[in-house]
Amino acid sequence: MTKPEIPGTYLFGIEDSRQGFALNSFCASLTSVDDRKRFLDDEAAYLGRYELTAEQRQAVLDRDWVTMLDLGGSIFYVYKLAMVDGKSMQYLGGVFTGMTTEEFQAALEAGGRHFG
Amino acid sequence: MAEVTWGLTTSHVPSIGAAMDRDRTEDPYWKPLFDGYRPAREWMAEHTPDVIILIYNDHANAIPLAIVPTFAVGTAARFQVADEVWGTRPVTDVIGHPALAAHLVESLVDDEFDITVAHQLEVDHGLTVPLSVYCPTPGDAWPAPVIPIVVNVIQYPQPTAARCYALGKALGRAIRSYPEHLKVAVFGTGGMSHQLAGERAGLINEEFDRMFLAKIQDDPQSLADLSREEYVREAGSEGIEMIMWLIMRGAMDDEITRIAETYHVPASNTAAALALFENRA
Ligand SMILES: [Fe+2]
């Protein structure tokens, strides 16, 4: 069975993981206290350790969260980068849905967003 | 002979753990959820098991990208708590049960479930939050040793719901074939409906969740019959975690008794639920 397509939804699969392997590996490295510090000291130099594509590298530097996911980032890995920046999953939810963090949180507190 | 005495299904949202770690459970945002836990917690405190088998998924914290096991059993004597960037949860390390874990692996592989053996495993919020939901103040040690069973739910193809239910049945057979007399509690964790990324981020589907909460007790086969696509479409890309509840359900008898249940929206981006079942008609 091939991977289903569900609008507005990422279903992180084998091809995504292959494409995003270096990007996700970079994000995974941020769980180490020492590597977090090295990254924050010099982002561009630290990214040089990983074989990111030019687009992936730019998306990280720009904190372009949607592009990171489009280029094979897994939300669970990309979220680690967001946490290094002090951003929450609700902040990312706002970015993905065109809302402010407060609007996104309010939508959740009102029972969540409904589809179909 | 070992036996399953009770089963717990619970969400494992990281912020639920953070609310406990930071003493926020009386805040207006969190109080309804934690009030809902109380009857289950009181019952569980009076029914301490000898071993807990805890089914969960790792969230890119301990299982590397390089190899993604579909099902893995943790056979170590001790499991360290993982650092998840915001820091390690201030909870005690988890003690394993290597003898029962090894028996489970042997029995499951003989039963044609070719699972991965995790000799070393750090455990993330997927495992520690359910333990805190069960026992908020464990002191120096959790009430019982824990055998982690890790399921891949974050990379497609996840195992089917039907396979999870079948694994649960094999797990039940494996537990019952262990010669020592042990009371075993089985935890199925994750869910309920939620989606973290994409334009549907923030999805909640209470109707699907309520259906699932009812049928996990009296019609689990209908839940096992749902496709991955149906889980993701209805419950969100991360709501598919609910397939792990079916592993717990499969390990229990056909007829079980509901002790407690609670459902609350939201716990950060997630519909949070708990259901507690005793393994008797
Ligand atoms: Fe999870």
XYZ file of C-alpha atoms and ligand atoms in Angstrom:
398
model
C 0.000 0.000 0.000
C 1.423 3.417 -0.926
C 1.528 6.305 1.500
C -1.852 8.038 1.594
C -2.162 11.741 0.758
C -4.176 13.639 3.350
C -4.586 17.378 2.693
C -3.023 19.710 5.248
C -1.159 16.801 6.832
C 2.426 15.564 6.813
C 2.776 11.811 6.952
C 6.502 11.448 7.539
C 7.636 8.449 5.514
C 10.725 6.613 4.345
C 11.437 8.949 1.420
C 10.975 11.982 3.696
C 13.405 10.512 6.195
C 15.957 9.856 3.449
C 15.623 13.410 2.122
C 15.655 14.954 5.594
C 18.267 12.697 7.176
C 20.976 15.347 7.639
C 18.445 17.987 8.691
C 16.864 15.721 11.270
C 20.293 14.512 12.444
C 21.309 18.111 13.026
C 18.138 18.718 15.059
C 18.707 15.503 17.024
C 22.182 16.695 17.986
C 20.593 19.595 19.865
C 19.542 17.220 22.655
C 23.205 17.364 23.752
C 23.926 20.320 26.045
C 27.404 20.819 24.580
C 26.187 20.732 20.974
C 23.385 23.179 21.757
C 26.013 25.603 22.966
C 28.257 25.062 19.923
C 25.316 25.679 17.616
C 24.285 28.888 19.372
C 27.874 30.150 19.371
C 28.162 29.907 15.571
C 25.129 28.578 13.701
C 26.646 28.586 10.209
C 29.825 26.828 11.291
C 27.909 24.231 13.266
C 25.629 23.498 10.306
C 28.756 22.770 8.253
C 29.079 19.498 10.145
C 25.932 18.198 8.454
C 25.395 17.511 4.774
C 22.386 19.760 4.411
C 21.245 20.929 0.979
C 21.559 24.668 0.370
C 17.784 25.020 0.755
C 17.708 23.094 4.022
C 20.603 25.106 5.381
C 18.916 28.391 4.496
C 15.612 27.229 5.962
C 17.366 26.500 9.272
C 19.150 29.849 9.335
C 15.859 31.618 8.459
C 13.822 29.493 10.893
C 11.516 28.779 7.965
C 9.589 26.015 9.703
C 7.267 25.110 6.829
C 10.153 24.771 4.378
C 12.050 22.576 6.832
C 9.078 20.186 6.938
C 8.656 20.352 3.167
C 12.315 19.336 2.765
C 12.081 16.206 4.889
C 12.103 17.576 8.410
C 10.125 15.581 10.935
C 8.067 17.681 13.332
C 9.614 15.847 16.280
C 13.124 16.799 15.164
C 12.357 20.303 13.935
C 10.657 20.977 17.285
C 14.024 20.513 18.996
C 15.354 23.495 17.077
C 12.257 25.474 18.048
C 12.872 24.615 21.701
C 16.451 25.848 21.463
C 14.916 29.165 20.347
C 12.517 29.079 23.303
C 9.520 28.514 21.016
C 6.615 26.254 21.912
C 4.627 23.751 19.883
C 1.763 26.262 20.045
C 4.010 28.841 18.398
C 4.718 26.358 15.598
C 1.000 25.541 15.366
C 0.359 29.229 14.790
C 3.030 29.363 12.074
C 1.532 26.333 10.298
C -2.019 27.706 10.400
C -1.447 31.428 9.849
C -2.384 32.362 13.414
C -0.622 34.064 16.266
C 0.425 31.820 19.131
C -2.391 33.313 21.235
C -5.000 32.670 18.530
C -3.791 29.109 18.114
C -3.914 28.476 21.873
C -7.384 30.005 22.056
C -8.560 27.673 19.276
C -7.321 24.689 21.280
C -8.919 25.941 24.477
C -12.195 26.338 22.595
C -12.138 22.603 21.791
C -9.617 22.419 18.979
C -9.895 22.795 15.239
C -12.401 20.638 13.381
C -12.223 19.292 9.843
C -14.718 17.409 7.694
C 1.781 -18.098 36.443
C 1.787 -14.352 35.757
C -1.492 -12.604 35.028
C -2.698 -9.229 33.770
C -4.665 -7.654 36.602
C -5.434 -4.251 35.169
C -4.863 -2.041 32.128
C -4.481 1.713 31.827
C -4.761 3.784 28.685
C -3.525 7.345 28.947
C -2.243 10.230 26.862
C 1.444 10.975 27.380
C 1.591 14.676 26.430
C 4.881 16.228 27.648
C 3.132 19.275 29.141
C 1.147 16.975 31.484
C 4.481 15.910 32.960
C 5.708 19.505 33.031
C 2.547 20.595 34.892
C 3.348 18.033 37.607
C 7.083 18.836 37.656
C 6.368 22.563 38.063
C 3.515 22.183 40.526
C 0.903 23.654 38.196
C -1.769 20.993 38.571
C -4.066 23.362 40.482
C -3.853 26.063 37.776
C -7.229 26.642 36.081
C -5.797 25.329 32.808
C -4.725 21.986 34.320
C -7.083 21.415 37.243
C -9.922 19.762 35.261
C -7.540 17.177 33.804
C -5.901 16.333 37.124
C -9.252 16.261 38.945
C -10.327 13.759 36.314
C -7.356 11.527 37.137
C -8.202 11.292 40.835
C -10.586 8.263 40.942
C -8.237 6.215 38.751
C -5.215 7.193 40.827
C -6.933 6.205 44.063
C -7.895 2.792 42.674
C -4.431 2.152 41.213
C -2.751 3.122 44.503
C -4.668 0.251 46.127
C -3.784 -2.217 43.374
C -0.006 -2.002 43.048
C 1.219 -4.482 40.417
C 4.429 -6.502 40.580
C 5.433 -5.375 37.077
C 4.241 -2.754 34.593
C 4.445 -3.346 30.851
C 4.321 0.095 29.271
C 3.624 0.514 25.562
C 4.689 3.876 24.149
C 6.589 5.561 21.367
C 9.839 7.450 21.403
C 9.665 11.020 20.057
C 13.044 11.362 18.348
C 14.822 11.296 21.696
C 16.322 7.840 22.177
C 15.669 5.857 18.992
C 18.023 7.215 16.334
C 16.989 7.942 12.758
C 19.367 5.312 11.454
C 17.282 2.280 12.426
C 13.572 2.407 13.143
C 12.267 -0.681 14.925
C 8.557 -1.277 14.465
C 8.233 -3.014 17.843
C 10.979 -3.242 20.495
C 11.034 -4.675 24.016
C 13.354 -3.140 26.620
C 15.253 -5.927 28.381
C 17.624 -3.813 30.505
C 17.773 -3.701 34.297
C 17.526 0.111 34.320
C 16.403 2.791 31.879
C 17.723 6.339 32.127
C 15.437 9.290 31.556
C 16.209 11.080 28.258
C 17.202 14.746 27.871
C 14.612 16.314 25.561
C 16.273 19.742 25.062
C 14.158 21.383 27.773
C 16.086 19.145 30.166
C 15.622 15.806 31.791
C 12.373 15.364 33.732
C 13.158 15.339 37.463
C 11.923 11.803 37.919
C 13.722 8.750 39.118
C 15.269 6.280 36.663
C 13.093 3.394 35.642
C 13.957 -0.082 36.906
C 13.371 -2.904 34.449
C 12.456 -6.551 34.850
C 15.023 -8.380 32.688
C 13.765 -11.901 33.430
C 10.170 -11.266 32.394
C 11.326 -9.079 29.493
C 13.526 -11.865 28.124
C 10.638 -14.293 28.486
C 8.340 -11.914 26.599
C 10.835 -11.628 23.741
C 11.260 -15.412 23.493
C 7.558 -16.039 23.664
C 6.678 -13.307 21.142
C 9.303 -14.443 18.636
C 8.122 -18.055 19.002
C 4.655 -16.648 18.347
C 6.033 -15.140 15.090
C 6.289 -11.520 16.231
C 9.873 -10.721 15.197
C 10.488 -7.862 17.557
C 13.644 -5.867 18.264
C 15.494 -6.336 21.554
C 16.523 -3.076 23.263
C 19.404 -3.892 25.621
C 19.921 -0.210 26.274
C 17.233 2.444 26.034
C 16.696 5.933 27.356
C 13.054 6.661 28.018
C 11.362 9.920 27.073
C 8.072 11.565 28.099
C 6.157 8.848 26.245
C 7.069 6.505 29.097
C 7.643 8.803 32.083
C 4.456 10.873 31.760
C 2.170 7.800 32.008
C 4.133 6.694 35.087
C 3.502 10.120 36.638
C -0.166 9.967 35.661
C -0.319 6.634 37.518
C 1.785 7.702 40.493
C 2.372 11.461 40.933
C 4.625 11.196 44.000
C 6.791 8.089 43.642
C 9.565 9.276 45.970
C 12.836 7.430 45.365
C 11.382 4.664 43.219
C 8.405 3.919 41.001
C 5.919 1.499 42.570
C 6.954 -1.374 40.287
C 9.579 -2.330 37.713
C 8.706 -1.409 34.138
C 9.188 -3.234 30.840
C 9.038 -0.732 27.961
C 7.560 -1.791 24.639
C 8.392 0.811 22.002
C 6.265 1.185 18.878
C 7.104 3.163 15.752
C 4.250 5.593 15.221
C 6.227 8.562 13.879
C 7.422 7.148 10.547
C 5.091 5.740 7.891
C 4.425 2.849 7.585
C 3.425 2.447 11.196
C 2.247 -1.038 12.144
C -1.435 -1.521 11.357
C -4.006 -1.310 14.123
C -4.807 -4.960 13.461
C -1.181 -5.936 13.988
C -1.062 -3.995 17.251
C -4.158 -5.796 18.497
C -2.680 -9.153 17.484
C 0.590 -8.281 19.228
C -1.403 -7.510 22.355
C -3.006 -10.949 22.232
C 0.414 -12.553 21.855
C 1.653 -10.400 24.739
C -1.185 -11.707 26.892
C -0.212 -15.303 26.038
C 3.417 -14.511 26.818
C 2.537 -13.049 30.226
C 0.317 -16.007 31.138
C 3.064 -18.475 30.217
C 5.580 -16.964 32.669
C 6.043 -19.469 35.505
C 6.446 -17.044 38.399
C 3.309 -15.666 40.004
C 3.267 -11.968 39.109
C 0.492 -9.392 38.912
C 1.062 -7.382 35.732
C -0.421 -4.015 34.797
C -0.335 -3.078 31.103
C -0.267 0.571 30.010
C -1.258 1.587 26.468
C -0.290 5.207 25.932
C -0.540 8.103 23.469
C -3.344 9.989 21.789
C -6.024 11.017 21.696
C -6.719 13.126 18.596
C -4.010 15.649 17.767
C -1.961 16.944 14.882
C 1.170 19.002 15.392
C 2.127 20.100 11.865
C 0.587 21.142 8.566
C -2.474 23.248 7.886
C -4.580 20.908 10.013
C -2.392 21.557 13.083
C -4.570 21.853 16.169
C -7.016 19.215 14.957
C -9.229 17.706 17.658
C -11.968 15.164 16.902
C -13.981 14.574 20.063
C -16.561 12.416 18.297
C -13.879 9.978 17.122
C -12.183 10.034 20.533
C -15.439 9.269 22.403
C -16.162 6.425 19.992
C -12.664 5.061 20.566
C -12.940 5.356 24.372
C -16.172 3.332 24.311
C -15.094 0.661 21.848
C -11.680 0.033 23.340
C -13.616 -1.814 26.042
C -16.405 -3.651 24.238
C -15.582 -3.683 20.520
C -11.801 -3.428 20.043
C -12.011 -5.467 16.840
C -13.790 -2.586 15.112
C -10.874 -0.313 16.062
C -8.376 -2.894 14.833
C -10.214 -2.900 11.497
C -9.565 0.823 10.867
C -6.802 1.650 8.379
C -3.842 3.910 9.051
C -5.379 6.409 6.671
C -8.579 6.464 8.737
C -6.625 7.043 11.955
C -4.631 9.917 10.463
C -7.628 11.463 8.719
C -9.900 11.266 11.778
C -7.483 11.609 14.712
C -4.613 13.547 13.090
C -1.086 12.630 12.091
C -0.091 12.125 15.748
C -3.483 10.771 16.843
C -2.438 7.510 15.198
C -0.650 6.890 18.520
C -3.962 5.427 19.667
C -3.094 2.173 17.886
C -0.874 1.520 20.923
C -3.965 1.281 23.142
C -4.915 -1.812 21.140
C -1.755 -3.606 22.303
C -2.875 -3.146 25.905
C -6.403 -4.195 25.012
C -5.244 -7.343 23.261
C -3.323 -8.449 26.358
C -6.512 -8.355 28.448
C -9.496 -10.689 28.535
C -12.399 -10.383 26.098
C -14.586 -8.943 28.839
C -13.128 -6.268 31.103
C -14.562 -3.837 33.651
C -14.174 -0.074 33.381
C -13.028 1.445 36.672
C -12.575 5.086 35.657
C -12.402 7.381 32.640
C -11.716 11.016 31.917
C -11.472 13.119 28.752
C -10.278 16.688 28.515
C -9.432 19.198 25.771
C -6.799 20.547 25.569
C -3.502 19.465 27.044
C -1.400 21.822 24.910
C -2.199 20.603 21.360
C -3.883 17.350 22.335
C -7.120 15.795 23.505
C -6.084 14.031 26.710
C -7.815 10.964 28.086
C -7.413 8.222 30.627
C -9.317 4.965 30.918
C -8.681 2.324 33.569
C -9.867 -1.281 33.270
C -9.776 -4.242 35.622
C -9.168 -7.581 33.939
C -12.426 -9.282 34.893
C -15.941 -9.538 33.484
Fe 3.425 10.829 21.745
